[in-house]
Amino acid sequence: MRLEDFTSTSPKLPGAMPIWHGIVNAQELHSLCEQVKHGGGKLVALWGEDSNKGQGTRDKGEGARAATSFVQPSLFDVQSSNADDSSATLPLSTFSLPSQYALHVALVSASGLLVLTLPIDHEKPDFPDLSELFPAANRMQRAVADMLGLHPTGGGNHRKWLRHAAWPGNVHPLRKSFNISTHFPLEEDSYPFVAVSGDGVHEIAVGPVHAGTIEPGHFRFSVVGERVLKLEERLGYKHKGIEKRFEGMTLQQGAKLAGRISGDTTVGYAWAYAQAVESVTGTTPPARALWLRALYLELERLLNHLGDLGYLGNDAALAFGFAQFWILKEDLLRMNGELFGHRYLMDRIVPGGVSCDLDNSGLLRIAETLSHIKHETVILKEIYDEHAGMQDRFLTTGHVAPDLAAQLGLTGLAGRASGQAWDARAQFPCFPYDQLDVQMVTHRNGDVAARVTMRFEEIFESIRLIRLMLEQIPEGELLAEIGNAQEGALGIGWVEGWRGEIVLALHVGENNRIQRLHPHDPSWQNWPVLEHAIMDNIVPDFPLINKSFNLSYSGVDL
């Protein structure tokens, strides 16, 4: 199958973004991935699905109890006002899988996002290995093997990924037969790290518990003296069962959990979830709500970039920079709390629109705060640029060349710092970004200095965009009613968060409930690149390099 044939014959999913979905066989899957790769496209997400309904009696070895249907109780006391509404919905993209399992692969090409679905026979639960084309696929495939028992054919790395010691290797929690009340005795983790040998080589084990109040992750350094020969990461310590938790929730209930997948990206995930729900229900949010969503997203980008610049200054021994940037971040957080009722903007985006509004005094308050932040940031940029000690630490440190970045699939801000010109706001702009002419920033040096410069320039661009939003935001309603979704419908959300592109896949079950939900964080692509960025640097520079990427643990541990 040719790539152009896929977009011309496969249905385009309803919604704000250019997304096509189709069912393929194994040969077509590999061929289309190959064409996307050679055409300059990239892998965005990969996830598996058990298409059985509810919790059944199959796979007794997984602790399943006999049951014909199952609906999980909600963690959140949220009622859907229209869950039982029987009103007709728009024709939507639905599909019926002939097999128990499926693999889904999301790719970006020049046309937009292509979602390929490969049905997998439960008697032979395997699929073509895609890691030779897209190295970032390796950990995603290992997660699919841990959670669903679907395995790639070929490939050299089949070690467990998300599974530590909480469940046995023959148990797969995302199968519908898995009973969430089952408890297993703890096993020894015994993860097989890759050993490096040679004269003078020794290992330094760091984590998973760190000195600060940060998320856990284990880093195994192989070094000679202070020079790093190899870094191997071990993540999964923040695995919370989020994907399993979504199963059985109503579409309205799922919104609250979506905003808590990775707390520093609550707006990005909430918007992606809302897009997916609006796609499967045929809902168009009011224009004012969409402008407010974009405003929240850029405020979230500002918050994180300001905080990161402070931390990067601190890691280069400039405590002054840390203090000044965190004062600015706190100014923004307090403004958010006063205007929107939440410092980090949680639950402000909901399916169908937004949950809070702005009056004219609020618009003025934002404009004044941004003017102050820009004035201070311009001064701080001059200090960072002219500080010889900082520049000595930043320049050439943690270098990722553009060719390597393209090969490994480096994405988002870190990718743009290494010449990877991808930003969904600029290339595939949904409303209102299509009214704003987003200026994508890129650099080619690919070191800590480039990633620092990217943050400064994206701060200035976000301030410019927010000022345009304040001028152009229309009056109007904040919320549209969410209708019913057709069972079997697939909705995809696709949002350029502050780290990079977030993709959220929603598979609808019965009665407006979630059959399967997979949230994909750009950190899936970028964590493996960090292992390359540290090579031939010294161990004391790792905190600086790591912070220049600032990747999410929670967003990939799920």
XYZ file of C-alpha atoms in Angstrom:
558
model
C 0.000 0.000 0.000
C 1.288 3.443 -0.930
C 1.178 6.219 1.632
C -0.990 8.440 -0.554
C -3.454 5.560 -0.980
C -3.860 5.288 2.792
C -4.915 8.914 3.214
C -7.191 8.788 0.158
C -8.996 5.565 1.084
C -8.987 5.652 4.902
C -11.542 7.749 6.792
C -10.468 11.056 8.299
C -11.494 11.179 11.942
C -13.905 13.978 12.893
C -12.399 16.789 14.888
C -9.934 19.628 14.937
C -6.809 17.871 13.639
C -5.891 16.120 10.344
C -5.980 12.483 11.476
C -6.656 9.387 9.358
C -7.360 5.893 10.656
C -7.331 2.545 8.889
C -6.938 -1.190 9.477
C -3.865 -2.803 7.922
C -2.188 -6.198 7.780
C 1.354 -6.861 8.995
C 2.952 -6.314 5.604
C 1.076 -3.047 5.045
C 1.988 -1.842 8.549
C 5.699 -2.311 7.945
C 5.515 -0.854 4.432
C 3.655 2.281 5.539
C 6.048 2.805 8.452
C 8.958 2.468 6.052
C 7.469 5.028 3.672
C 6.823 7.500 6.498
C 10.385 7.063 7.766
C 11.979 7.564 4.340
C 9.678 10.524 3.665
C 10.947 12.408 6.712
C 8.046 11.510 9.002
C 8.226 9.960 12.447
C 6.631 7.615 14.939
C 4.495 9.415 17.516
C 2.867 6.640 19.542
C 2.398 2.874 19.720
C -0.048 1.027 21.968
C -1.947 -2.238 22.229
C -5.586 -3.054 22.866
C -7.643 -5.974 24.123
C -10.910 -5.607 22.218
C -12.900 -7.908 24.501
C -15.735 -6.269 26.392
C -15.324 -5.943 30.124
C -13.831 -8.619 32.316
C -14.271 -12.178 31.139
C -13.213 -15.687 32.027
C -10.400 -16.139 29.521
C -6.775 -16.411 30.693
C -7.439 -17.849 34.148
C -3.723 -17.604 34.893
C -4.100 -13.835 35.226
C -6.259 -13.993 38.331
C -9.518 -13.485 36.454
C -12.765 -14.233 38.216
C -15.754 -15.456 36.284
C -17.762 -12.467 35.122
C -19.594 -11.528 32.003
C -19.283 -7.767 32.294
C -17.432 -5.277 34.398
C -17.605 -1.567 35.065
C -15.009 -0.056 37.361
C -16.244 2.309 40.056
C -14.947 5.826 39.570
C -12.224 7.397 41.669
C -14.000 10.688 41.149
C -17.520 11.539 42.167
C -18.476 12.963 38.794
C -21.828 12.395 37.162
C -22.366 12.688 33.442
C -25.497 14.712 32.801
C -26.092 13.060 29.433
C -24.666 9.551 29.876
C -28.104 8.035 29.340
C -29.138 10.413 26.588
C -30.327 8.342 23.658
C -30.218 11.156 21.114
C -28.683 10.306 17.756
C -25.073 11.209 17.035
C -23.210 12.101 13.882
C -21.787 9.254 11.785
C -18.409 8.446 13.321
C -15.391 6.336 12.490
C -15.931 2.929 14.086
C -14.338 -0.391 13.446
C -14.880 -3.985 14.444
C -11.778 -6.022 15.095
C -11.957 -9.660 13.941
C -9.335 -10.632 16.543
C -9.073 -10.294 20.298
C -6.102 -7.947 20.246
C -4.854 -5.044 18.171
C -1.710 -2.961 17.821
C -2.137 0.732 17.024
C 0.638 2.871 15.556
C 0.438 6.675 15.144
C 2.757 8.272 12.565
C 3.249 11.869 11.469
C 3.712 12.588 7.772
C 3.392 15.738 5.718
C -0.390 15.145 5.555
C -0.996 14.845 9.279
C -1.362 11.997 11.760
C -1.867 8.466 10.417
C -3.232 5.867 12.847
C -2.688 2.273 11.679
C -4.506 -0.594 13.378
C -3.159 -4.147 13.075
C -5.567 -6.885 14.301
C -3.675 -9.598 16.192
C -4.797 -13.192 16.605
C -4.973 -14.279 20.255
C -3.513 -17.656 19.227
C -0.380 -15.922 17.914
C -0.079 -12.579 19.716
C 2.828 -11.041 17.821
C 3.443 -8.165 15.416
C 6.273 -6.864 13.206
C 9.148 -5.247 15.086
C 9.285 -1.534 14.233
C 12.354 -0.597 16.273
C 14.727 -0.965 13.314
C 12.807 1.808 11.557
C 12.004 3.820 14.670
C 14.369 3.118 17.596
C 11.935 4.873 19.961
C 9.468 2.034 19.298
C 11.558 -0.378 21.380
C 10.391 0.734 24.821
C 6.819 1.194 23.594
C 6.828 -2.392 22.277
C 8.276 -3.688 25.550
C 5.498 -1.875 27.435
C 2.909 -3.520 25.161
C 4.497 -6.900 25.937
C 4.399 -6.231 29.696
C 0.849 -4.912 29.776
C -0.885 -7.020 27.101
C 1.378 -9.945 26.253
C 1.766 -8.913 22.598
C 5.327 -9.362 21.353
C 7.339 -8.048 18.398
C 8.835 -10.601 16.051
C 12.558 -10.005 15.706
C 14.437 -7.206 17.371
C 17.169 -7.709 19.918
C 15.802 -6.176 23.137
C 12.845 -7.955 24.710
C 13.539 -7.114 28.346
C 10.622 -6.092 30.526
C 10.012 -2.361 30.800
C 7.073 -1.229 32.961
C 6.905 -4.440 34.990
C 9.062 -4.450 38.101
C 8.082 -6.894 40.847
C 4.385 -6.177 41.368
C 3.067 -8.907 39.061
C 4.480 -12.056 37.398
C 5.712 -12.142 33.818
C 2.779 -14.286 32.653
C 0.251 -11.721 33.885
C -0.807 -8.807 31.680
C -2.814 -6.100 33.481
C -4.358 -4.455 30.396
C -6.068 -7.643 29.295
C -9.767 -7.515 30.056
C -9.456 -10.831 31.891
C -7.179 -9.251 34.489
C -8.882 -8.677 37.829
C -7.747 -5.445 39.459
C -8.373 -6.801 42.953
C -5.780 -9.558 42.504
C -2.673 -9.333 44.681
C 0.609 -11.072 43.922
C 3.578 -11.737 46.193
C 6.457 -9.376 45.476
C 9.195 -10.811 43.305
C 12.839 -9.829 43.053
C 13.135 -7.298 40.216
C 16.489 -8.569 38.849
C 16.515 -6.281 35.818
C 19.277 -7.362 33.384
C 21.324 -4.204 32.893
C 23.852 -4.233 30.068
C 27.329 -4.649 31.548
C 30.305 -2.644 30.289
C 33.753 -4.115 30.931
C 37.346 -3.032 30.376
C 40.324 -1.583 32.184
C 39.305 1.111 34.641
C 35.555 0.771 33.982
C 33.258 0.919 36.965
C 29.573 1.545 37.579
C 27.786 4.326 39.416
C 24.182 3.575 40.361
C 21.979 6.638 40.906
C 18.390 6.400 42.130
C 15.585 5.507 41.921
C 15.251 7.709 45.029
C 16.966 11.057 44.510
C 18.127 13.849 46.784
C 15.313 16.231 45.851
C 11.529 15.884 45.877
C 11.436 14.648 42.304
C 10.060 11.544 40.635
C 12.002 8.270 40.877
C 14.167 6.795 38.151
C 17.312 4.666 38.155
C 20.393 5.687 36.154
C 23.267 3.205 35.746
C 26.482 4.939 34.612
C 29.471 3.033 33.235
C 32.462 5.337 33.594
C 36.218 5.607 33.319
C 37.246 8.251 35.801
C 34.555 10.873 35.395
C 33.971 10.265 31.664
C 30.692 8.504 30.904
C 30.977 5.551 28.521
C 27.351 4.476 28.792
C 24.166 5.373 30.619
C 21.289 2.942 31.005
C 17.958 4.091 32.387
C 15.456 2.050 34.369
C 12.046 3.674 34.674
C 8.594 2.432 35.658
C 8.833 3.254 39.376
C 5.894 5.677 39.018
C 3.620 3.093 37.390
C 0.148 3.786 38.792
C -2.104 1.753 36.525
C -3.562 4.871 34.890
C -4.582 3.105 31.672
C -6.403 0.401 33.642
C -7.987 3.077 35.827
C -9.577 4.701 32.768
C -11.414 1.507 31.771
C -15.110 1.737 32.529
C -15.147 5.444 33.329
C -17.685 7.623 31.554
C -16.373 10.136 29.056
C -17.039 12.933 31.537
C -15.313 11.172 34.426
C -12.205 10.478 32.354
C -11.505 14.203 31.945
C -10.440 14.590 35.573
C -7.959 11.721 35.416
C -6.598 12.870 32.045
C -5.518 16.152 33.613
C -3.465 14.228 36.183
C -1.449 11.919 33.933
C 1.573 14.212 34.197
C 0.839 17.078 36.566
C 3.102 19.673 34.940
C 1.263 19.139 31.642
C -2.313 19.126 32.929
C -3.533 21.570 30.255
C -1.934 19.656 27.382
C -3.442 16.332 28.440
C -6.834 17.837 29.265
C -7.041 19.434 25.811
C -5.950 16.226 24.077
C -8.582 14.279 26.015
C -11.248 16.855 25.190
C -10.327 16.656 21.497
C -10.721 12.876 21.559
C -14.109 13.039 23.290
C -15.325 15.777 20.958
C -14.237 13.685 17.975
C -16.235 10.598 18.984
C -19.303 12.614 20.013
C -19.332 15.035 17.068
C -19.055 18.032 19.395
C -17.764 21.463 18.356
C -16.723 23.632 21.329
C -17.661 27.333 21.247
C -15.077 29.685 19.723
C -14.465 31.518 23.004
C -13.711 28.222 24.735
C -11.108 27.333 22.098
C -9.379 30.695 22.495
C -9.288 30.183 26.262
C -7.831 26.686 25.807
C -4.991 28.126 23.725
C -4.435 30.787 26.390
C -4.176 28.103 29.097
C -1.771 26.055 26.976
C 0.608 28.971 26.433
C 0.454 29.908 30.127
C 1.443 26.327 30.944
C 4.340 26.586 28.478
C 5.500 29.796 30.149
C 5.289 28.281 33.631
C 7.475 25.331 32.765
C 10.048 27.221 30.707
C 10.494 29.805 33.477
C 10.940 27.083 36.091
C 13.408 25.147 33.911
C 15.563 28.203 33.275
C 15.762 28.707 37.025
C 16.789 25.104 37.620
C 19.375 25.252 34.814
C 20.902 28.326 36.380
C 21.018 26.542 39.733
C 22.695 23.465 38.192
C 25.371 25.773 36.767
C 25.947 27.266 40.262
C 24.051 30.521 39.606
C 21.589 30.528 42.499
C 20.624 34.082 41.553
C 19.122 32.800 38.284
C 17.143 30.148 40.133
C 15.712 32.702 42.554
C 14.799 35.246 39.877
C 13.081 32.817 37.507
C 11.124 31.187 40.301
C 9.901 34.579 41.448
C 8.544 35.065 37.922
C 7.024 31.587 37.925
C 5.365 32.276 41.267
C 3.950 35.550 39.908
C 2.354 33.564 37.091
C 1.073 30.841 39.413
C -0.571 33.394 41.699
C -2.164 35.105 38.724
C -3.564 31.746 37.538
C -4.962 31.022 40.985
C -6.657 34.395 41.252
C -8.106 34.460 37.723
C -8.878 30.795 37.076
C -9.183 29.203 40.519
C -6.208 26.844 40.166
C -2.506 27.664 40.126
C -1.710 24.947 37.568
C -5.018 25.259 35.659
C -6.255 21.754 36.473
C -9.824 20.980 35.373
C -10.134 24.272 33.476
C -10.469 22.388 30.154
C -13.401 19.968 29.989
C -14.988 18.048 27.100
C -17.125 20.512 25.181
C -15.298 23.653 26.262
C -13.869 25.213 29.424
C -15.044 25.568 33.014
C -14.126 29.184 33.746
C -14.162 32.566 32.012
C -12.240 35.839 32.016
C -13.630 39.343 32.355
C -11.994 42.532 31.075
C -10.109 43.102 34.311
C -8.665 39.613 33.986
C -7.477 40.343 30.457
C -5.723 43.464 31.715
C -4.170 41.564 34.616
C -2.681 38.991 32.229
C -1.317 41.699 29.940
C 0.346 43.496 32.861
C 1.860 40.299 34.262
C 3.259 39.302 30.875
C 4.811 42.738 30.351
C 6.612 42.392 33.679
C 7.745 38.823 32.907
C 9.057 39.787 29.487
C 10.958 42.790 30.865
C 12.623 40.668 33.552
C 13.322 37.745 31.206
C 15.107 40.001 28.708
C 17.437 41.149 31.497
C 17.982 37.602 32.759
C 18.765 36.355 29.254
C 21.539 38.942 28.983
C 22.944 37.761 32.318
C 22.837 34.085 31.251
C 24.376 34.854 27.841
C 27.210 36.936 29.283
C 28.013 34.746 32.290
C 31.292 33.040 31.345
C 30.941 30.256 33.905
C 27.435 29.333 32.750
C 28.344 29.384 29.078
C 31.334 27.159 29.785
C 28.958 24.639 31.381
C 26.280 24.986 28.673
C 28.229 25.049 25.386
C 28.950 21.633 23.758
C 27.557 19.831 26.848
C 24.994 17.089 26.204
C 25.314 17.445 22.440
C 22.786 15.674 20.183
C 23.576 16.200 16.498
C 20.645 16.755 14.104
C 21.313 13.475 12.263
C 21.241 11.496 15.508
C 18.147 13.388 16.668
C 16.343 12.466 13.444
C 17.421 8.830 13.675
C 16.273 8.445 17.286
C 13.063 10.476 16.893
C 13.934 13.307 19.282
C 10.841 15.491 19.505
C 9.389 18.651 21.009
C 11.553 21.443 22.403
C 14.617 19.178 22.685
C 14.131 18.061 19.079
C 13.818 21.624 17.781
C 17.099 22.457 19.586
C 18.701 19.736 17.412
C 17.242 20.865 14.088
C 14.024 18.803 14.139
C 11.434 21.228 12.765
C 8.235 19.786 14.233
C 5.619 21.862 16.058
C 1.955 20.945 15.624
C 0.918 24.518 16.423
C 2.754 25.715 13.298
C 2.460 22.767 10.893
C -0.996 21.416 11.753
C -2.638 24.342 13.538
C -6.094 23.803 14.955
C -8.327 26.737 15.832
C -7.327 29.291 17.085
C -3.646 28.655 16.272
C -4.541 28.862 12.581
C -5.367 32.538 13.248
C -2.067 33.342 14.988
C 0.812 32.449 12.630
C 2.940 30.590 15.189
C 6.654 31.221 14.638
C 8.427 27.905 15.201
C 11.865 28.252 16.793
C 14.672 25.834 15.861
C 18.416 25.550 16.458
C 21.014 23.060 15.264
C 23.701 23.017 17.975
C 21.797 20.456 20.030
C 23.603 21.120 23.304
C 22.468 22.439 26.690
C 23.054 25.983 25.437
C 20.683 25.413 22.498
C 17.993 23.981 24.771
C 18.367 26.984 27.087
C 18.099 29.383 24.135
C 15.022 27.510 22.903
C 13.291 28.169 26.210
C 14.045 31.880 26.136
C 12.790 32.221 22.566
C 9.662 30.141 23.190
C 8.869 32.312 26.231
C 8.955 35.408 24.029
C 6.865 33.683 21.340
C 4.254 32.509 23.874
C 3.992 36.042 25.260
C 3.445 37.347 21.710
C 0.763 34.722 21.077
C -1.037 35.423 24.358
C -1.138 39.137 23.596
C -2.782 38.347 20.255
C -5.273 36.093 22.037
C -6.171 38.844 24.493
C -6.883 41.166 21.561
C -8.881 38.698 19.447
C -10.805 36.510 21.904
C -14.504 36.737 21.027
C -17.504 36.879 23.307
C -19.682 33.808 23.512
C -20.533 30.589 25.288
C -18.019 28.474 27.182
C -19.453 24.981 26.865
C -21.221 22.814 24.313
C -23.268 19.807 25.329
C -21.540 16.451 24.855
C -23.712 13.872 23.128
C -23.397 10.103 22.924
C -20.478 8.267 21.373
C -20.987 5.223 19.217
C -19.577 2.022 20.667
C -16.325 1.129 18.901
C -15.549 4.720 17.928
C -11.944 5.877 18.019
C -11.040 9.432 18.979
C -7.557 10.915 18.872
C -6.350 14.058 20.629
C -3.160 15.713 19.352
C -1.728 18.757 21.149
C 1.695 20.433 21.135
C 2.450 20.569 24.852
C 5.438 22.376 26.327
C 7.641 19.249 26.095
C 6.351 18.228 22.679
C 3.380 16.575 21.056
C 0.869 14.740 23.224
C -1.288 12.080 21.600
C -4.244 10.569 23.424
C -6.187 7.637 21.961
C -9.742 6.990 23.177
C -11.523 3.717 22.336
C -15.203 3.922 23.247
C -17.116 1.068 24.867
C -20.757 0.715 25.772
C -22.929 3.490 27.207
C -20.469 6.350 26.758
C -17.803 4.512 28.741
C -14.120 4.107 28.039
C -13.074 0.752 26.620
C -9.386 1.675 26.343
C -7.435 4.898 26.693
C -3.764 5.388 25.904
C -2.042 8.702 26.678
C 1.327 9.243 25.001
C 3.912 11.653 26.358
C 6.775 12.959 24.172
C 9.167 11.739 26.877
C 8.761 8.217 25.429
C 10.845 9.397 22.470
C 13.262 11.584 24.410
C 14.327 9.441 27.369
C 16.408 7.098 25.155
C 18.115 10.108 23.548
C 19.273 11.293 26.974
C 21.371 8.118 27.171
C 23.244 9.296 24.064
C 23.458 12.943 25.145
C 25.526 12.090 28.260
C 28.105 9.940 26.464
C 31.663 11.339 26.613
C 30.538 14.000 29.092
C 31.525 13.945 32.747
C 29.314 12.589 35.505
C 28.879 15.990 37.261
C 27.287 17.371 34.081
C 24.480 14.800 34.107
C 22.090 16.865 36.303
C 22.543 19.798 33.919
C 21.986 17.693 30.792
C 19.041 15.895 32.363
C 17.374 19.169 33.367
C 17.904 20.613 29.878
C 15.613 17.836 28.604
C 13.356 17.826 31.721
C 11.422 14.696 30.812
C 8.360 13.248 32.504
C 8.560 10.101 34.612
C 4.837 9.906 35.337
C 3.906 10.452 31.690
C 5.745 7.315 30.541
C 5.394 5.142 33.656
C 1.572 5.444 33.469
